[in-house]
Amino acid sequence: MPGRRPRRHAKTGPPLRYHAVLRILATNPDTLGDALLRQPLYRALGAEGHELMLVARPLVVPLLPLIAPGARVFTVEADLYNPALTHETGALDAVSGAARDFDPDLLLIAPFQWTILEERLAKELPRARLAALSGRRFADPDFGAAPPPALSPSLRVDVAEDCPELRKNELLAGAVLGRAVTLPDPAIAPTPAMLRAAETALARLGLAPGSYWAACVGDTPATRIRNWRPQRWAEALSRWAGAGERFLLIGHSSEEETSREILGAMGDAARACALWSGEGGGDLDTLLGLIAHSRGYVGRDTGPMHLAAAMDRPVLAVFGGGTWPRFLPAARRSVSLAVGVPCVGCGWHCELTESYCITEVPVVEVLRAFDDLRKDDEEVKRGAGEEVRGPSARRVRLLDPGARLLTTIAREAAHASRDRRVTLSVLRREHMDQTQALTGVLERSVKRAGEADRLSAEADGLRTEMQRREAVLRARLAAEQGLWKAREADLLRRIREVESAEAGAAQQVVAARAEARARLDENTHLREELVKARADADDSRLREVRLRNDQHALAALTRQQDEELSLARQRLNDLAASRWRKYGQRLHLCMTLPWEREMSNGRH
């Protein structure tokens, strides 16, 4: 960044050196409205030259260039409010890796209720200082009590939970910057591309820019508890349509069913309304353009409500008491209504049959609020509206519930308490029955485990005895094989000796014949010696016959040894099988081996 001061790492321990250039990692686990209300906080930090990295859900990411221009962005795909998440969840590994690569000096936790992601980042970034509100870890009451806090902020900002989010962010900014600050309201301006996308959609719907009010009145089964009754929305929209107003019902495709139900209940007045539903991709850009081209906003507490306020559009919001008054719209001209029931601040964990804090808002009060907004709008158009730009134009009306509604709430709360007590009693008895059954199962399992240990010990003893006997048999087999090899070597030696003697005798015969022929040719008078030589030759032939007979005998002996070797191998196999006979005797079975039959027949 041109002209920036050299970066110096922040030191641990208060106070934070606000004049140092810091790397700040900020988490945004929430949706559009929460991120938009933090825009002044991010702008103030960026104006001081600090480097920002924002971690946000995919829905919020397209809006971040308008909220914090120039900030680095990392998308977290996991639902951080899923109670099943743990610190070791693999879906958080990518975020942790990106955070370590960024190497922040400060981990900024703006949500009052942080998630498991913030705790993991605080653990894996020991060098970074931690700035957070005096909040708590998010916990779903349906999944048990909230875990004990696992964060130790270096900068801890003490705030009440029902303090407006704008004020919380202002105090957090002051703690990080080291001085008291006054933050402006969130303000964003749509890009020309967003406006063109909206104009294309308006042309298909038959609406002109500036001719309609944006109405976010639909809901889903998950958000129905936070919405006004569809019949009352239909009544109010019909009255306004009768006065010449036109409306564009906006929302996600999952809310379209309720929006069409409202249009159906309006009858002929529905001709003054059009419907636009987004699904994803570039629909957020189109939504921003549609709100920017509108005359104002009417509807429930949603992200589009905060978008309209940030684009300086009049806002009429029908609120409930779940988080009242934390998320009031930061609009110059607004009217926010809710019923002041005793259970305001329940966090939308409603124990009543319906959320009376919003469903019982009277239609007449909503009509009056819309009239007030139109009067402000007319005064601004006449140029006499400077006074409506101040705090007096931001109207907050917490309506009196009345004795009848209070009685209904008290009665339903008592019924809910009794039902809860009955449910707990039933669960307690079921758990006691289950405990007793499990105790019996455990006792039987312990007995079976003891029996299994005894059988295992016996099996180990049998296995050891079998191994010992097998070792003895192997030793005997090795001895027999050594003996057979020695006998075979001796036979081979003797055969070689006979073959050598036969070769010597043959040579002697050849020499004697040669000598006889020589003597016969040389001198006939040596015939007697020749006869003798012939006699010697005859003797040699006899010896040769004997040697050949000996050779045949040795060959027969060799075959006999081979047969004995085969018989010994067969008996070795029988001996190896005897261990199974022993095992059969233990099992009370009778097994007779071949060599035992030979003994009984007198052949062994």
Coordinates of C-alpha atoms in Angstrom, one line a residue:
M1 CA 0.0 0.0 0.0
P2 CA 1.6 3.3 -1.1
G3 CA 2.6 5.6 1.7
R4 CA 2.0 3.1 4.4
R5 CA 3.9 3.1 7.7
P6 CA 6.2 0.2 8.3
R7 CA 4.4 -2.7 10.0
R8 CA 5.2 -3.4 13.7
H9 CA 3.9 -6.3 15.5
A10 CA 1.5 -5.6 18.4
K11 CA 2.8 -6.6 21.8
T12 CA 1.0 -8.8 24.2
G13 CA -0.7 -7.1 27.2
P14 CA -2.9 -4.0 27.3
P15 CA -3.1 -1.4 26.1
L16 CA -3.1 -2.2 22.4
R17 CA -0.7 0.1 20.5
Y18 CA -3.2 1.7 18.1
H19 CA -0.6 3.6 16.2
A20 CA 1.1 0.3 14.9
V21 CA 0.0 -1.2 11.6
L22 CA -1.7 -4.5 12.4
R23 CA -2.8 -7.5 10.6
I24 CA -6.3 -8.1 11.8
L25 CA -8.3 -11.3 11.2
A26 CA -12.0 -10.8 11.7
T27 CA -14.6 -13.6 11.7
N28 CA -18.1 -13.2 10.3
P29 CA -20.1 -16.4 11.0
D30 CA -23.4 -14.7 10.6
T31 CA -25.5 -13.6 7.6
L32 CA -26.0 -10.4 5.6
G33 CA -27.4 -8.1 8.2
D34 CA -24.7 -8.9 10.9
A35 CA -21.9 -8.3 8.4
L36 CA -23.4 -5.1 7.1
L37 CA -23.8 -3.7 10.6
R38 CA -20.0 -4.2 11.1
Q39 CA -19.2 -2.1 8.1
P40 CA -18.4 1.1 10.1
L41 CA -16.1 -1.0 12.3
Y42 CA -14.1 -2.4 9.3
R43 CA -14.0 1.0 7.7
A44 CA -12.6 2.6 10.8
L45 CA -9.9 0.0 11.1
G46 CA -9.0 0.3 7.4
A47 CA -8.8 4.0 7.6
E48 CA -6.0 3.6 10.2
G49 CA -4.0 1.6 7.7
H50 CA -4.6 -1.8 9.3
E51 CA -4.6 -4.9 7.1
L52 CA -7.9 -6.8 7.2
M53 CA -8.7 -10.4 6.5
L54 CA -12.4 -11.4 6.8
V55 CA -13.6 -14.9 7.2
A56 CA -17.3 -15.2 6.1
R57 CA -19.9 -17.6 4.8
P58 CA -20.5 -17.9 1.1
L59 CA -23.7 -15.9 1.2
V60 CA -21.9 -12.9 2.6
V61 CA -18.8 -13.0 0.4
P62 CA -20.2 -11.1 -2.6
L63 CA -21.2 -8.2 -0.3
L64 CA -17.8 -7.8 1.3
P65 CA -16.2 -5.6 -1.4
L66 CA -18.9 -3.0 -0.5
I67 CA -18.5 -3.5 3.2
A68 CA -14.6 -3.6 3.4
P69 CA -13.0 -2.6 0.1
G70 CA -9.4 -4.0 -0.2
A71 CA -9.8 -6.6 2.6
R72 CA -8.7 -10.1 2.0
V73 CA -11.5 -12.6 2.2
F74 CA -11.6 -16.3 3.0
T75 CA -14.8 -18.4 2.7
V76 CA -15.8 -20.9 5.3
E77 CA -18.2 -23.5 3.9
A78 CA -19.1 -25.2 7.2
D79 CA -22.3 -24.2 9.2
L80 CA -20.5 -22.7 12.2
Y81 CA -23.7 -22.9 14.3
N82 CA -24.0 -26.7 13.9
P83 CA -23.9 -28.0 17.5
A84 CA -22.1 -31.2 16.2
L85 CA -18.9 -29.3 15.3
T86 CA -15.9 -29.8 17.4
H87 CA -12.4 -28.2 17.5
E88 CA -11.1 -31.1 15.5
T89 CA -13.7 -30.9 12.7
G90 CA -11.9 -31.3 9.4
A91 CA -14.1 -28.6 7.7
L92 CA -12.3 -26.0 9.8
D93 CA -8.8 -27.1 8.7
A94 CA -8.7 -24.8 5.6
V95 CA -9.7 -21.7 7.7
S96 CA -7.0 -22.5 10.3
G97 CA -4.4 -22.9 7.5
A98 CA -5.3 -19.6 5.9
A99 CA -5.2 -17.9 9.3
R100 CA -1.8 -19.2 10.1
D101 CA -0.5 -18.1 6.6
F102 CA -2.0 -14.6 7.3
D103 CA -0.2 -14.5 10.7
P104 CA -2.4 -11.9 12.3
D105 CA -1.4 -9.6 15.1
L106 CA -5.0 -9.3 16.3
L107 CA -7.9 -11.8 16.2
L108 CA -11.1 -9.7 16.2
I109 CA -14.3 -11.4 17.4
A110 CA -17.2 -9.1 16.7
P111 CA -20.2 -11.5 17.3
F112 CA -21.6 -11.4 20.9
Q113 CA -22.1 -15.2 20.6
W114 CA -18.9 -16.6 19.0
T115 CA -18.6 -20.1 17.6
I116 CA -16.2 -23.0 17.8
L117 CA -14.2 -21.5 14.9
E118 CA -13.1 -18.5 17.0
E119 CA -12.0 -20.8 19.9
R120 CA -9.9 -22.9 17.5
L121 CA -8.3 -19.8 15.9
A122 CA -7.5 -18.4 19.3
K123 CA -5.8 -21.7 20.2
E124 CA -3.8 -22.0 16.9
L125 CA -2.7 -18.3 16.8
P126 CA -1.0 -17.9 20.2
R127 CA 1.0 -14.9 18.9
A128 CA -2.1 -12.9 18.0
R129 CA -3.9 -10.8 20.6
L130 CA -7.6 -11.4 21.0
A131 CA -10.3 -8.6 21.0
A132 CA -13.8 -9.7 21.8
L133 CA -17.1 -8.7 23.5
S134 CA -18.1 -10.0 26.9
G135 CA -20.3 -12.6 25.3
R136 CA -20.4 -16.4 25.2
R137 CA -20.1 -19.4 23.0
F138 CA -23.2 -20.2 20.9
A139 CA -25.2 -23.1 22.2
D140 CA -28.5 -24.6 21.0
P141 CA -30.7 -25.3 24.1
D142 CA -31.9 -28.5 22.3
F143 CA -28.4 -29.9 22.6
G144 CA -27.6 -29.1 26.2
A145 CA -26.1 -26.3 28.2
A146 CA -23.6 -23.9 26.9
P147 CA -20.0 -25.0 27.4
P148 CA -17.7 -22.9 29.6
P149 CA -16.0 -20.0 27.9
A150 CA -12.7 -21.0 26.2
L151 CA -11.5 -17.5 25.3
S152 CA -9.3 -15.2 27.3
P153 CA -9.4 -11.8 25.4
S154 CA -6.6 -9.4 25.7
L155 CA -9.1 -6.7 24.9
R156 CA -12.5 -7.4 26.5
V157 CA -15.4 -5.0 25.9
D158 CA -18.1 -5.3 28.5
V159 CA -21.5 -4.9 26.9
A160 CA -25.1 -6.1 27.6
E161 CA -26.5 -8.6 25.2
D162 CA -29.5 -6.4 24.3
C163 CA -27.2 -3.5 23.4
P164 CA -27.7 -2.5 19.7
E165 CA -25.1 -4.1 17.5
L166 CA -24.0 -0.7 16.2
R167 CA -23.1 0.4 19.7
K168 CA -21.3 -2.9 20.3
N169 CA -19.2 -2.4 17.2
E170 CA -18.5 1.2 18.1
L171 CA -17.1 0.1 21.6
L172 CA -15.1 -2.7 20.0
A173 CA -13.6 -0.2 17.5
G174 CA -12.6 2.1 20.3
A175 CA -10.9 -0.7 22.2
V176 CA -8.9 -1.7 19.1
L177 CA -8.0 1.9 18.1
G178 CA -7.2 2.9 21.7
R179 CA -9.5 5.9 21.8
A180 CA -13.2 6.7 21.9
V181 CA -14.8 6.8 18.4
T182 CA -18.2 7.6 17.0
L183 CA -19.0 5.5 14.0
P184 CA -21.4 6.5 11.3
D185 CA -24.3 4.3 10.1
P186 CA -23.6 1.6 7.5
A187 CA -23.7 3.0 4.0
I188 CA -23.2 1.2 0.7
A189 CA -23.7 2.2 -2.9
P190 CA -24.7 -0.4 -5.6
T191 CA -22.4 -0.7 -8.6
P192 CA -23.6 0.1 -12.1
A193 CA -23.6 -3.6 -12.9
M194 CA -26.0 -4.2 -10.0
L195 CA -28.3 -1.5 -11.2
R196 CA -28.4 -2.8 -14.8
A197 CA -29.1 -6.4 -13.5
A198 CA -32.0 -5.0 -11.5
E199 CA -33.3 -3.0 -14.4
T200 CA -33.4 -6.1 -16.6
A201 CA -35.4 -7.9 -13.9
L202 CA -37.8 -5.0 -13.5
A203 CA -38.4 -4.9 -17.3
R204 CA -39.5 -8.6 -17.2
L205 CA -41.8 -7.8 -14.2
G206 CA -43.3 -4.7 -15.8
L207 CA -42.1 -2.3 -13.1
A208 CA -40.2 1.0 -13.5
P209 CA -37.4 2.0 -11.2
G210 CA -38.6 4.2 -8.3
S211 CA -42.3 3.1 -8.7
Y212 CA -42.5 0.4 -6.1
W213 CA -41.7 -0.6 -2.5
A214 CA -39.6 -3.6 -1.8
A215 CA -41.5 -6.0 0.5
C216 CA -39.8 -9.0 2.1
V217 CA -42.8 -10.8 3.7
G218 CA -42.1 -14.5 2.8
D219 CA -40.6 -17.0 5.1
T220 CA -39.4 -20.6 5.4
P221 CA -40.4 -23.2 8.1
A222 CA -37.2 -22.2 10.0
T223 CA -37.9 -18.4 9.9
R224 CA -41.7 -18.5 10.2
I225 CA -41.4 -17.8 14.0
R226 CA -39.9 -14.4 13.1
N227 CA -42.5 -13.3 10.6
W228 CA -45.9 -11.6 10.8
R229 CA -49.0 -13.6 10.0
P230 CA -49.4 -14.0 6.2
Q231 CA -53.1 -12.9 6.5
R232 CA -52.0 -9.6 8.1
W233 CA -49.4 -9.0 5.5
A234 CA -52.1 -9.6 2.8
E235 CA -54.4 -7.1 4.6
A236 CA -51.8 -4.4 4.9
L237 CA -50.5 -4.8 1.4
S238 CA -54.1 -4.7 0.1
R239 CA -54.8 -1.4 1.9
W240 CA -51.6 0.1 0.6
A241 CA -52.3 -1.1 -3.0
G242 CA -55.8 0.5 -2.7
A243 CA -54.0 3.8 -2.0
G244 CA -52.1 3.5 -5.2
E245 CA -48.8 2.0 -4.0
R246 CA -47.0 -0.8 -5.9
F247 CA -44.9 -3.5 -4.3
L248 CA -42.2 -6.0 -5.4
L249 CA -42.1 -9.0 -3.1
I250 CA -38.5 -10.0 -2.8
G251 CA -36.8 -13.0 -1.1
H252 CA -35.1 -16.3 -1.6
S253 CA -36.8 -19.1 -3.7
S254 CA -37.4 -21.0 -0.4
E255 CA -39.7 -18.2 0.7
E256 CA -41.7 -18.1 -2.5
E257 CA -44.5 -20.4 -1.3
T258 CA -45.4 -18.0 1.6
S259 CA -45.1 -15.0 -0.8
R260 CA -47.6 -16.6 -3.2
E261 CA -49.9 -17.4 -0.3
I262 CA -50.0 -13.7 0.6
L263 CA -50.6 -12.7 -3.0
G264 CA -53.4 -15.2 -3.2
A265 CA -55.0 -13.8 -0.1
M266 CA -54.9 -10.2 -1.5
G267 CA -57.4 -11.0 -4.3
D268 CA -57.7 -8.3 -6.9
A269 CA -55.2 -6.1 -5.0
A270 CA -52.4 -8.6 -6.0
R271 CA -52.3 -6.9 -9.4
A272 CA -50.4 -4.1 -7.8
C273 CA -47.7 -6.5 -6.7
A274 CA -44.9 -8.5 -8.5
L275 CA -42.7 -11.3 -7.2
W276 CA -39.0 -11.8 -7.5
S277 CA -37.2 -14.8 -6.0
G278 CA -33.4 -15.3 -5.9
E279 CA -31.6 -18.6 -5.8
G280 CA -27.9 -17.9 -5.7
G281 CA -25.0 -17.0 -7.9
G282 CA -25.4 -13.3 -9.0
D283 CA -28.8 -12.9 -7.4
L284 CA -27.4 -10.9 -4.5
D285 CA -26.2 -8.3 -7.0
T286 CA -29.7 -8.2 -8.5
L287 CA -31.3 -7.9 -5.1
L288 CA -29.1 -5.0 -4.2
G289 CA -30.1 -3.2 -7.4
L290 CA -33.8 -3.9 -6.8
I291 CA -33.6 -2.4 -3.4
A292 CA -31.7 0.6 -4.7
H293 CA -34.4 1.2 -7.3
S294 CA -37.2 0.9 -4.8
R295 CA -38.9 3.7 -2.9
G296 CA -38.4 1.9 0.4
Y297 CA -38.7 -1.3 2.3
V298 CA -41.5 -3.0 4.2
G299 CA -41.2 -6.5 5.8
R300 CA -39.7 -8.5 8.6
D301 CA -36.2 -8.3 10.2
T302 CA -34.0 -9.7 7.4
G303 CA -30.8 -9.0 5.6
P304 CA -32.6 -7.1 2.8
M305 CA -33.9 -4.8 5.6
H306 CA -30.4 -3.8 6.5
L307 CA -29.4 -3.5 2.8
A308 CA -32.3 -1.0 2.3
A309 CA -31.2 1.0 5.4
A310 CA -27.6 1.1 4.2
M311 CA -28.8 2.4 0.8
D312 CA -30.8 5.2 2.6
R313 CA -34.2 3.8 1.8
P314 CA -37.1 4.3 4.3
V315 CA -37.7 1.1 6.3
L316 CA -40.8 -0.3 7.9
A317 CA -39.9 -3.4 9.9
V318 CA -42.2 -5.7 11.8
F319 CA -40.0 -7.1 14.5
G320 CA -40.3 -9.9 17.1
G321 CA -38.8 -9.9 20.5
G322 CA -36.3 -12.7 20.1
T323 CA -33.3 -10.4 19.8
W324 CA -35.0 -7.1 20.4
P325 CA -33.6 -4.4 20.1
R326 CA -30.1 -5.5 18.9
F327 CA -30.7 -5.5 15.2
L328 CA -32.8 -2.3 14.6
P329 CA -32.3 -0.9 11.1
A330 CA -29.7 1.9 10.9
A331 CA -31.9 4.0 8.5
R332 CA -32.4 7.7 8.6
R333 CA -36.1 7.1 8.2
S334 CA -37.5 4.0 9.8
V335 CA -40.3 2.6 11.9
S336 CA -39.6 -0.6 13.9
L337 CA -42.5 -2.3 15.7
A338 CA -42.8 -5.2 18.1
V339 CA -45.0 -6.2 21.0
G340 CA -43.4 -5.8 24.4
V341 CA -44.1 -9.2 25.8
P342 CA -42.4 -10.3 29.0
C343 CA -40.3 -12.9 27.2
V344 CA -38.4 -10.4 25.0
G345 CA -34.8 -11.5 24.4
C346 CA -35.5 -15.3 24.2
G347 CA -33.2 -15.7 21.3
W348 CA -36.0 -17.1 19.3
H349 CA -36.3 -20.2 21.4
C350 CA -40.0 -19.7 22.0
E351 CA -41.9 -22.0 24.4
L352 CA -45.3 -20.6 23.4
T353 CA -47.7 -21.9 20.8
E354 CA -46.7 -19.0 18.6
S355 CA -44.4 -16.0 18.7
Y356 CA -46.9 -13.4 20.0
C357 CA -44.2 -10.7 20.1
I358 CA -44.6 -10.4 16.3
T359 CA -47.8 -12.2 15.3
E360 CA -49.9 -9.9 17.6
V361 CA -48.6 -6.6 16.1
P362 CA -51.9 -4.9 15.1
V363 CA -52.5 -4.2 11.5
V364 CA -53.5 -0.6 12.4
E365 CA -50.1 0.1 13.9
V366 CA -48.3 -1.2 10.8
L367 CA -50.6 1.0 8.6
R368 CA -49.9 4.0 10.8
A369 CA -46.2 3.4 10.6
F370 CA -46.4 3.3 6.8
D371 CA -48.3 6.6 6.7
D372 CA -45.5 8.1 8.9
L373 CA -42.9 7.0 6.4
R374 CA -44.8 8.3 3.5
K375 CA -45.2 11.7 5.2
D376 CA -41.4 11.8 5.9
D377 CA -40.8 11.0 2.2
E378 CA -43.1 13.8 1.1
E379 CA -41.4 16.3 3.4
V380 CA -38.0 15.3 2.0
K381 CA -39.3 15.7 -1.6
R382 CA -40.6 19.2 -0.7
G383 CA -37.1 20.1 0.7
A384 CA -38.4 20.5 4.2
G385 CA -37.2 17.3 5.5
E386 CA -33.9 18.3 7.2
E387 CA -35.5 17.4 10.6
V388 CA -36.3 13.9 9.5
R389 CA -32.6 13.2 8.9
G390 CA -31.9 13.2 12.7
P391 CA -32.5 10.7 15.3
S392 CA -36.2 11.7 15.6
A393 CA -36.9 10.1 12.2
R394 CA -35.7 6.6 13.5
R395 CA -38.9 5.5 15.3
V396 CA -38.9 2.5 17.6
R397 CA -42.3 1.4 18.9
L398 CA -42.5 -1.4 21.5
L399 CA -46.3 -1.9 21.7
D400 CA -48.2 -2.6 24.9
P401 CA -49.3 -6.3 24.8
G402 CA -52.4 -5.7 26.8
A403 CA -53.9 -7.7 29.7
R404 CA -55.5 -10.3 27.4
L405 CA -52.3 -11.2 25.6
L406 CA -50.3 -11.2 28.9
T407 CA -52.9 -13.6 30.3
T408 CA -52.6 -15.8 27.3
I409 CA -48.8 -15.8 27.5
A410 CA -48.9 -16.6 31.2
R411 CA -51.3 -19.4 30.7
E412 CA -49.3 -21.0 27.8
A413 CA -46.1 -20.5 29.8
A414 CA -47.6 -22.4 32.7
H415 CA -48.9 -25.1 30.3
A416 CA -45.4 -25.3 28.7
S417 CA -43.8 -25.6 32.1
R418 CA -46.1 -28.4 33.2
D419 CA -45.6 -30.2 29.9
R420 CA -41.9 -29.8 30.3
R421 CA -42.1 -31.2 33.8
V422 CA -44.2 -34.2 32.7
T423 CA -41.7 -34.8 29.8
L424 CA -38.8 -34.6 32.2
S425 CA -40.6 -37.0 34.6
V426 CA -41.3 -39.5 31.8
L427 CA -37.7 -39.2 30.6
R428 CA -36.4 -39.7 34.1
R429 CA -38.5 -42.9 34.5
E430 CA -37.4 -44.2 31.1
H431 CA -33.8 -43.5 32.0
M432 CA -34.3 -45.3 35.4
D433 CA -35.8 -48.3 33.5
Q434 CA -33.0 -48.2 31.0
T435 CA -30.4 -48.0 33.8
Q436 CA -31.8 -51.0 35.5
A437 CA -32.0 -53.0 32.2
L438 CA -28.4 -51.9 31.4
T439 CA -27.3 -53.0 34.9
G440 CA -28.7 -56.5 34.3
V441 CA -27.0 -56.6 30.9
L442 CA -23.8 -55.4 32.5
E443 CA -23.9 -58.1 35.2
R444 CA -24.5 -60.8 32.6
S445 CA -21.7 -59.4 30.5
V446 CA -19.3 -59.5 33.4
K447 CA -20.2 -63.2 34.0
R448 CA -19.8 -64.0 30.4
A449 CA -16.5 -62.1 30.3
G450 CA -15.2 -64.2 33.3
E451 CA -16.3 -67.4 31.5
A452 CA -14.6 -66.2 28.3
D453 CA -11.4 -65.4 30.2
R454 CA -11.4 -69.0 31.7
L455 CA -12.0 -70.5 28.2
S456 CA -9.3 -68.3 26.8
A457 CA -6.8 -69.5 29.5
E458 CA -7.6 -73.1 28.7
A459 CA -7.2 -72.5 25.0
D460 CA -3.8 -70.8 25.7
G461 CA -2.8 -74.0 27.7
L462 CA -3.9 -76.3 24.9
R463 CA -2.1 -74.1 22.4
T464 CA 1.1 -74.2 24.4
E465 CA 1.0 -78.0 24.7
M466 CA 0.3 -78.4 21.0
Q467 CA 3.2 -76.2 20.2
R468 CA 5.5 -78.2 22.6
R469 CA 4.4 -81.5 21.0
E470 CA 4.9 -80.1 17.5
A471 CA 8.4 -79.0 18.4
V472 CA 9.2 -82.6 19.6
L473 CA 7.9 -84.1 16.4
R474 CA 9.8 -81.6 14.4
A475 CA 13.0 -82.5 16.3
R476 CA 12.4 -86.2 15.7
L477 CA 11.7 -85.6 12.0
A478 CA 15.0 -83.6 11.7
A479 CA 16.9 -86.5 13.4
E480 CA 15.3 -89.1 11.0
Q481 CA 16.1 -86.9 8.0
G482 CA 19.7 -86.6 9.2
L483 CA 20.0 -90.4 9.6
W484 CA 18.6 -91.0 6.1
K485 CA 20.9 -88.5 4.6
A486 CA 23.9 -90.2 6.3
R487 CA 22.8 -93.6 5.0
E488 CA 22.3 -92.2 1.5
A489 CA 25.7 -90.6 1.6
D490 CA 27.3 -93.9 2.6
L491 CA 25.5 -95.8 -0.2
L492 CA 26.6 -93.2 -2.7
R493 CA 30.2 -93.5 -1.5
R494 CA 30.2 -97.3 -1.8
I495 CA 28.7 -97.1 -5.3
R496 CA 31.5 -94.7 -6.3
E497 CA 34.0 -97.2 -4.9
V498 CA 32.5 -100.1 -6.9
E499 CA 32.4 -98.0 -10.0
S500 CA 36.1 -97.1 -9.4
A501 CA 37.1 -100.7 -8.9
E502 CA 35.1 -101.7 -12.0
A503 CA 36.9 -99.0 -14.0
G504 CA 40.3 -100.3 -12.7
A505 CA 39.4 -103.9 -13.6
A506 CA 38.4 -102.9 -17.1
Q507 CA 41.7 -101.1 -17.5
Q508 CA 43.6 -104.2 -16.3
V509 CA 41.7 -106.4 -18.8
V510 CA 42.5 -104.0 -21.6
A511 CA 46.2 -104.0 -20.5
A512 CA 46.3 -107.8 -20.2
R513 CA 44.8 -108.3 -23.6
A514 CA 47.2 -105.9 -25.1
E515 CA 50.1 -107.6 -23.4
A516 CA 48.9 -111.0 -24.6
R517 CA 48.6 -109.9 -28.2
A518 CA 52.0 -108.4 -28.0
R519 CA 53.5 -111.5 -26.6
L520 CA 51.6 -113.7 -29.1
D521 CA 52.9 -111.6 -31.9
E522 CA 56.4 -111.4 -30.6
N523 CA 57.1 -115.0 -29.6
T524 CA 55.0 -118.1 -30.1
H525 CA 57.0 -120.0 -27.6
L526 CA 55.4 -118.0 -24.8
R527 CA 52.0 -119.7 -25.3
E528 CA 52.1 -121.1 -21.8
E529 CA 52.4 -117.6 -20.5
L530 CA 49.6 -116.6 -22.8
V531 CA 47.4 -119.4 -21.4
K532 CA 48.2 -118.1 -18.0
A533 CA 47.4 -114.6 -19.1
R534 CA 44.1 -115.9 -20.5
A535 CA 43.4 -117.6 -17.1
D536 CA 44.1 -114.3 -15.4
A537 CA 41.8 -112.6 -17.9
D538 CA 39.1 -115.2 -17.0
D539 CA 39.6 -114.5 -13.4
S540 CA 39.2 -110.8 -14.1
R541 CA 36.0 -111.5 -16.0
L542 CA 34.7 -113.4 -12.9
R543 CA 35.6 -110.5 -10.7
E544 CA 33.8 -108.2 -13.1
V545 CA 30.7 -110.4 -12.9
R546 CA 31.0 -110.3 -9.1
L547 CA 31.3 -106.5 -9.1
R548 CA 28.3 -106.2 -11.4
N549 CA 26.4 -108.4 -9.1
D550 CA 27.5 -106.3 -6.1
Q551 CA 26.3 -103.2 -8.1
H552 CA 22.9 -104.7 -8.6
A553 CA 22.7 -105.6 -4.9
L554 CA 23.6 -102.1 -3.9
A555 CA 20.9 -100.7 -6.3
A556 CA 18.4 -103.1 -4.7
L557 CA 19.5 -101.9 -1.3
T558 CA 19.1 -98.2 -2.4
R559 CA 15.6 -98.9 -3.5
Q560 CA 14.9 -100.6 -0.1
Q561 CA 16.2 -97.4 1.7
D562 CA 13.9 -95.2 -0.5
E563 CA 11.0 -97.4 0.5
E564 CA 12.0 -97.1 4.1
L565 CA 12.3 -93.3 3.7
S566 CA 8.7 -93.1 2.2
L567 CA 7.4 -95.3 5.1
A568 CA 9.1 -93.0 7.6
R569 CA 7.5 -89.9 6.0
Q570 CA 4.1 -91.5 6.1
R571 CA 4.6 -92.3 9.8
L572 CA 5.7 -88.8 10.4
N573 CA 2.4 -87.6 8.9
D574 CA 0.6 -90.0 11.2
L575 CA 2.5 -88.7 14.2
A576 CA 1.6 -85.1 13.1
A577 CA -2.0 -86.1 13.0
S578 CA -1.9 -87.6 16.5
R579 CA -2.3 -84.1 18.0
W580 CA -5.7 -84.0 16.5
R581 CA -6.4 -87.4 18.1
K582 CA -5.5 -86.0 21.5
Y583 CA -7.8 -83.0 20.8
G584 CA -10.5 -85.4 19.8
Q585 CA -10.0 -87.4 23.1
R586 CA -10.6 -84.1 24.9
L587 CA -13.8 -83.7 23.0
H588 CA -14.8 -87.3 23.9
L589 CA -14.3 -88.6 20.4
C590 CA -12.5 -91.8 19.4
M591 CA -9.8 -91.6 16.7
T592 CA -7.6 -94.6 15.6
L593 CA -4.6 -93.9 13.5
P594 CA -3.2 -96.2 10.8
W595 CA 0.0 -97.1 12.6
E596 CA -2.2 -98.2 15.7
R597 CA -4.1 -100.6 13.4
E598 CA -0.7 -102.0 12.3
M599 CA 0.3 -102.6 15.9
S600 CA -3.0 -104.4 16.6
N601 CA -2.5 -106.7 13.6
G602 CA 1.0 -107.6 14.8
R603 CA 2.8 -105.9 11.9
H604 CA 4.6 -103.3 14.0

